[in-house]
C-alpha positions as a Markdown table, in Angstrom:
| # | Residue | x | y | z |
|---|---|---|---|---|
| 1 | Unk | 2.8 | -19.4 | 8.9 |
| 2 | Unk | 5.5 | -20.5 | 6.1 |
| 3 | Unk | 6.7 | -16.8 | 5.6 |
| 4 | Unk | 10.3 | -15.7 | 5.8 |
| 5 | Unk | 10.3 | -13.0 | 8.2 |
| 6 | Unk | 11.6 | -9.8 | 7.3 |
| 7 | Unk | 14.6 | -10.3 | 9.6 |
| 8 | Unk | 15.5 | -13.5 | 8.6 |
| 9 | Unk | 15.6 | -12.7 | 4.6 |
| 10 | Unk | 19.0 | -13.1 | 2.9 |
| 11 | Unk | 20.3 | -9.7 | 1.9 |
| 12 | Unk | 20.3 | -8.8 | -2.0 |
| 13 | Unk | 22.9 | -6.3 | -1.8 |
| 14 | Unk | 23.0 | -3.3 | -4.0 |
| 15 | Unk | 23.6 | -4.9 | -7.2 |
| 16 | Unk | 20.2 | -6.5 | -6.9 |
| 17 | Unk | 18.1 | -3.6 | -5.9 |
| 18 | Unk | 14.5 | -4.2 | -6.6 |
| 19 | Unk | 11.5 | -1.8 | -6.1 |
| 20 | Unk | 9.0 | -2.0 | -3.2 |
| 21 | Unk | 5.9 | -0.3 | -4.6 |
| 22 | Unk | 3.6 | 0.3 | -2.0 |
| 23 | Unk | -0.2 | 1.3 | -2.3 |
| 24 | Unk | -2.0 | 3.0 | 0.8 |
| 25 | Unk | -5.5 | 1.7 | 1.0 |
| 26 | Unk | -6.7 | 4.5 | 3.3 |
| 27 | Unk | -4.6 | 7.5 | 4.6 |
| 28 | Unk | -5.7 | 7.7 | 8.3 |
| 29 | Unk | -3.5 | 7.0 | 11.0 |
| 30 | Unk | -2.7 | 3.9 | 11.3 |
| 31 | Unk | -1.3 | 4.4 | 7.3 |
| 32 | Unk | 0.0 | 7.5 | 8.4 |
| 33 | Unk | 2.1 | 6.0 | 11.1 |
| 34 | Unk | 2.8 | 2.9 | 8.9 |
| 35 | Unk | 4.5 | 5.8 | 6.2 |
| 36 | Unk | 6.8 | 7.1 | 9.0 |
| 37 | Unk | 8.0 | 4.0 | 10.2 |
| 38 | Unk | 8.8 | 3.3 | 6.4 |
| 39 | Unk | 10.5 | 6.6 | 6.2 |
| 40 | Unk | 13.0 | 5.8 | 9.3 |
| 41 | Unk | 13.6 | 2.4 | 7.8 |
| 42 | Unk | 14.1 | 3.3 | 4.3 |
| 43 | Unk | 18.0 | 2.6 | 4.1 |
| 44 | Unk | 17.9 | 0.0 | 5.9 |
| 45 | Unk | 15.3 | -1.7 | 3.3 |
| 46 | Unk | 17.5 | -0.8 | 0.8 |
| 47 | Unk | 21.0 | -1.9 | 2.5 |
| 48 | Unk | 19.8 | -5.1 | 3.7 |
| 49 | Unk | 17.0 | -6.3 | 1.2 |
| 50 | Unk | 17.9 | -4.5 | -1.3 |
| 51 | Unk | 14.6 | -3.1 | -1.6 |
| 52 | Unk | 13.7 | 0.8 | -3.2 |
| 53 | Unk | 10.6 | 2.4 | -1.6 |
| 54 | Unk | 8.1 | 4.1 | -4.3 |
| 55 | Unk | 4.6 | 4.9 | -3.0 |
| 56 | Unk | 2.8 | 3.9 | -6.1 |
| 57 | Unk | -1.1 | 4.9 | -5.2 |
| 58 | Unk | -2.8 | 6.7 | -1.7 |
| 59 | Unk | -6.5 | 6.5 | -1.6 |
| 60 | Unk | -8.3 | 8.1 | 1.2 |
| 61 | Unk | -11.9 | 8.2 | 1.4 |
| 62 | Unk | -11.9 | 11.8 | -0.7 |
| 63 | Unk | -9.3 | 11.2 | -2.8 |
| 64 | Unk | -7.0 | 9.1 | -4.4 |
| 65 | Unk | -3.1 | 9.9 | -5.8 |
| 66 | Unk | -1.6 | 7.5 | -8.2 |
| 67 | Unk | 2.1 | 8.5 | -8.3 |
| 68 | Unk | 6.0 | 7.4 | -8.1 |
| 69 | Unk | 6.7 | 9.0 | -4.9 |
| 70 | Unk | 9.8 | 8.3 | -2.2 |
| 71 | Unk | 9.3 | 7.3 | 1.3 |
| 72 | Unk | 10.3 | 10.3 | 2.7 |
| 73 | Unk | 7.7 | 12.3 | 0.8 |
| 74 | Unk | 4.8 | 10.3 | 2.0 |
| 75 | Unk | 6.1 | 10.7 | 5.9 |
| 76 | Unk | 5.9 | 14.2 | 5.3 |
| 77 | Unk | 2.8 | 14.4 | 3.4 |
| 78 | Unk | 1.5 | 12.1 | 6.0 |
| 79 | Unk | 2.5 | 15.0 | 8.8 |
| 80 | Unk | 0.6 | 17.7 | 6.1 |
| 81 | Unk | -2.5 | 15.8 | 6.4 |
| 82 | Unk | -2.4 | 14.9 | 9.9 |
| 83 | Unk | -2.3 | 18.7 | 10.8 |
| 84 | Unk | -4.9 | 19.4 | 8.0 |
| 85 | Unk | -2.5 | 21.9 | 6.0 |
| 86 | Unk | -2.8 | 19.2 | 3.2 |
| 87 | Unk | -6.2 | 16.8 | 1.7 |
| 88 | Unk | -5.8 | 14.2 | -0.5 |
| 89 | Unk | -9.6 | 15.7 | -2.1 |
| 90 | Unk | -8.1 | 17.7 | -4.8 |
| 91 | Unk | -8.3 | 21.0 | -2.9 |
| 92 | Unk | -4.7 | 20.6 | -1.8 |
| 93 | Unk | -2.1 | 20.8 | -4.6 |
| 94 | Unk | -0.4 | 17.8 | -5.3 |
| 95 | Unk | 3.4 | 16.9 | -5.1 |
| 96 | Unk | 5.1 | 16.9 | -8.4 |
| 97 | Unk | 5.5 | 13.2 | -8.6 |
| 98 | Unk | 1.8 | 12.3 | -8.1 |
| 99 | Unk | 0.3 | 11.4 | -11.9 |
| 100 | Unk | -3.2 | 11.0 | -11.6 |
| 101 | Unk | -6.1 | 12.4 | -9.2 |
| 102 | Unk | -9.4 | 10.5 | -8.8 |
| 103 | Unk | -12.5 | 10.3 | -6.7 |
| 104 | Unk | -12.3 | 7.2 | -5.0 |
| 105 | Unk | -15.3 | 5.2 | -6.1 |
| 106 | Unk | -14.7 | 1.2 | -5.4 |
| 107 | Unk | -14.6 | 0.7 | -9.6 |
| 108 | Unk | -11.7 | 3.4 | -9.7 |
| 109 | Unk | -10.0 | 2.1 | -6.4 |
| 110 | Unk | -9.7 | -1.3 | -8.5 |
| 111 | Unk | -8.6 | 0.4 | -11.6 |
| 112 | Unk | -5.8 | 1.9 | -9.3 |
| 113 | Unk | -5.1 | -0.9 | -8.4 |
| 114 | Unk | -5.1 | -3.1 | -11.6 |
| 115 | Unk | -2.6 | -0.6 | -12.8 |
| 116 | Unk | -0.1 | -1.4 | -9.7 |
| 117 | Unk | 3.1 | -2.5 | -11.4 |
| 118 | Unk | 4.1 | -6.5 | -10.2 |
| 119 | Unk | 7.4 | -5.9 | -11.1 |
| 120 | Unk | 9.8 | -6.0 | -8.2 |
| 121 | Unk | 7.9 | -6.6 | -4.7 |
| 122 | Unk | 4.5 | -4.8 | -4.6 |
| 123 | Unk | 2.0 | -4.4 | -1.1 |
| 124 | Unk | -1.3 | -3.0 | -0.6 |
| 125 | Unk | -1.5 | -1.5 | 3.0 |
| 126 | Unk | -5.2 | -1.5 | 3.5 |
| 127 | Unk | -6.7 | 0.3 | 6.9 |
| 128 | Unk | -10.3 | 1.2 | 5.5 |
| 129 | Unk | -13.7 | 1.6 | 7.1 |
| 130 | Unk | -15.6 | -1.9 | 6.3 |
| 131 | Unk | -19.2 | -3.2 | 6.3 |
| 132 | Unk | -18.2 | -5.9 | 9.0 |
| 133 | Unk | -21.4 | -8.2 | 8.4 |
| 134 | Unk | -20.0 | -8.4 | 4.4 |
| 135 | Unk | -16.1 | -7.5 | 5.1 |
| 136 | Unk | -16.3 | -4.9 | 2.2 |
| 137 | Unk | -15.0 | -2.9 | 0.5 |
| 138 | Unk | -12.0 | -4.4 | 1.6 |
| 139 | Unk | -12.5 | -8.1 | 0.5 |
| 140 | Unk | -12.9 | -7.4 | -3.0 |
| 141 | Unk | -9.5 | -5.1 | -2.6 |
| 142 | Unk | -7.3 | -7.8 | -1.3 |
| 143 | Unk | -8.5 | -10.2 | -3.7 |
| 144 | Unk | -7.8 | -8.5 | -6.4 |
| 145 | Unk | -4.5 | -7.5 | -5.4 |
| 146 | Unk | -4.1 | -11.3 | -4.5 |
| 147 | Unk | -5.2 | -12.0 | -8.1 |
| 148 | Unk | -2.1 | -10.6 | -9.5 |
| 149 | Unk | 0.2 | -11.6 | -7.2 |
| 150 | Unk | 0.5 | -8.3 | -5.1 |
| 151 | Unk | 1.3 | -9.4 | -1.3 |
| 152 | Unk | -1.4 | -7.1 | 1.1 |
| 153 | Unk | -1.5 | -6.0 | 4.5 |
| 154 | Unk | -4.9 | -5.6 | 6.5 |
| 155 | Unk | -5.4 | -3.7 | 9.8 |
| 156 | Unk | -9.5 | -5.4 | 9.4 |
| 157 | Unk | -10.7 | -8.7 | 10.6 |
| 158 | Unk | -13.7 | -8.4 | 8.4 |
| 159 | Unk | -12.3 | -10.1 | 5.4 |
| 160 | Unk | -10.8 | -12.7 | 7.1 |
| 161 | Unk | -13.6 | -13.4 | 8.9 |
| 162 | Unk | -16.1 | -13.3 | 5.8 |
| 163 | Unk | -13.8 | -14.9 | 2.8 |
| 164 | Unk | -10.7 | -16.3 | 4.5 |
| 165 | Unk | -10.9 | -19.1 | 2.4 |
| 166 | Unk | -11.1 | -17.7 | -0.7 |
| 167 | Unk | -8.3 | -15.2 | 0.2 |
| 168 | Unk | -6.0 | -17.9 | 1.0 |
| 169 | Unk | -6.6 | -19.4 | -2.1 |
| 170 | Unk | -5.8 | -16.7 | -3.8 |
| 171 | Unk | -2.7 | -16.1 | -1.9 |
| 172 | Unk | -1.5 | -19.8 | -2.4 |
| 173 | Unk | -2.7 | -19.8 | -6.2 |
| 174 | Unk | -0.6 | -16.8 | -6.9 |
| 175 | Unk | 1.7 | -15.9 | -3.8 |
């Protein structure tokens, strides 16, 4: 596919640390699981790739967190909201790192994440419910994340199926 695998990537070493900023498109349990597996692999990212985990955005369908938050945090927030002692809704207090709290309409889901910093390596990890005759809301996510050069991981077929072409554009134009 042309893509260095993770594996296979030169280390940086400390002295070229740069930040992974991740957004969670959807906090169910496939994202849930993906933030654990992050959290047992978090030193490793940074020994070997040089790579610092922040959380920069979750959006579940009831709520959305913009924040600066460390891997660890989001596995155990991840546990909190699995066992329903934590939402993402606003009824739920939120950690002290998380900045902003929205409603997640598809306009402020794209504000979120137009305001996704580029610096470093950023990914959106998107596991949403789609429309799969249209492949949205997702579609229009990943290509606007593609737009500014943001890499993005999809657990839906609809997009691909519905604008593969115009997503692989967009990832050669600006990948």
């Amino acid at each position: 596919n042309g893509y260095p695998e993770l594996s296979r990537m030169q280390p940086l070493g400390n002295d070229r640390q740069r930040q992974l900023h991740l957004v969670m498109l959807g906090f169910g349990a496939v994202n849930r699981a993906f933030c654990r597996l992050v959290a047992t692999e978090e030193q490793r990212l940074l020994d070997e790739h040089g790579l610092v985990v922040r959380y920069h955005a979750l959006i579940a369908r009831h709520g959305a967190w913009e924040a600066a938050l460390r891997a660890q945090d989001v596995a155990r927030l991840a546990d909190e909201v699995a066992d329903g002692s934590v939402r993402l809704d606003g009824t739920s207090p939120p950690p002290s790192k998380v900045l902003a709290f929205a409603k997640p309409s598809v306009e402020e889901i794209r504000q979120i994440l137009a305001r996704t910093p580029a610096d470093g390596v950023a990914c959106v990890v998107e596991a949403i419910d789609v429309d799969y005759a249209e492949g949205e809301p997702a579609a229009t996510y990943i290509a606007d994340a593609l737009q500014r050069g943001i890499h993005v991981v999809s657990a839906n077929k609809g997009p691909v199926v519905h604008r593969r072409a115009h997503l692989l554009a967009l990832a050669s134009d600006k990948g």
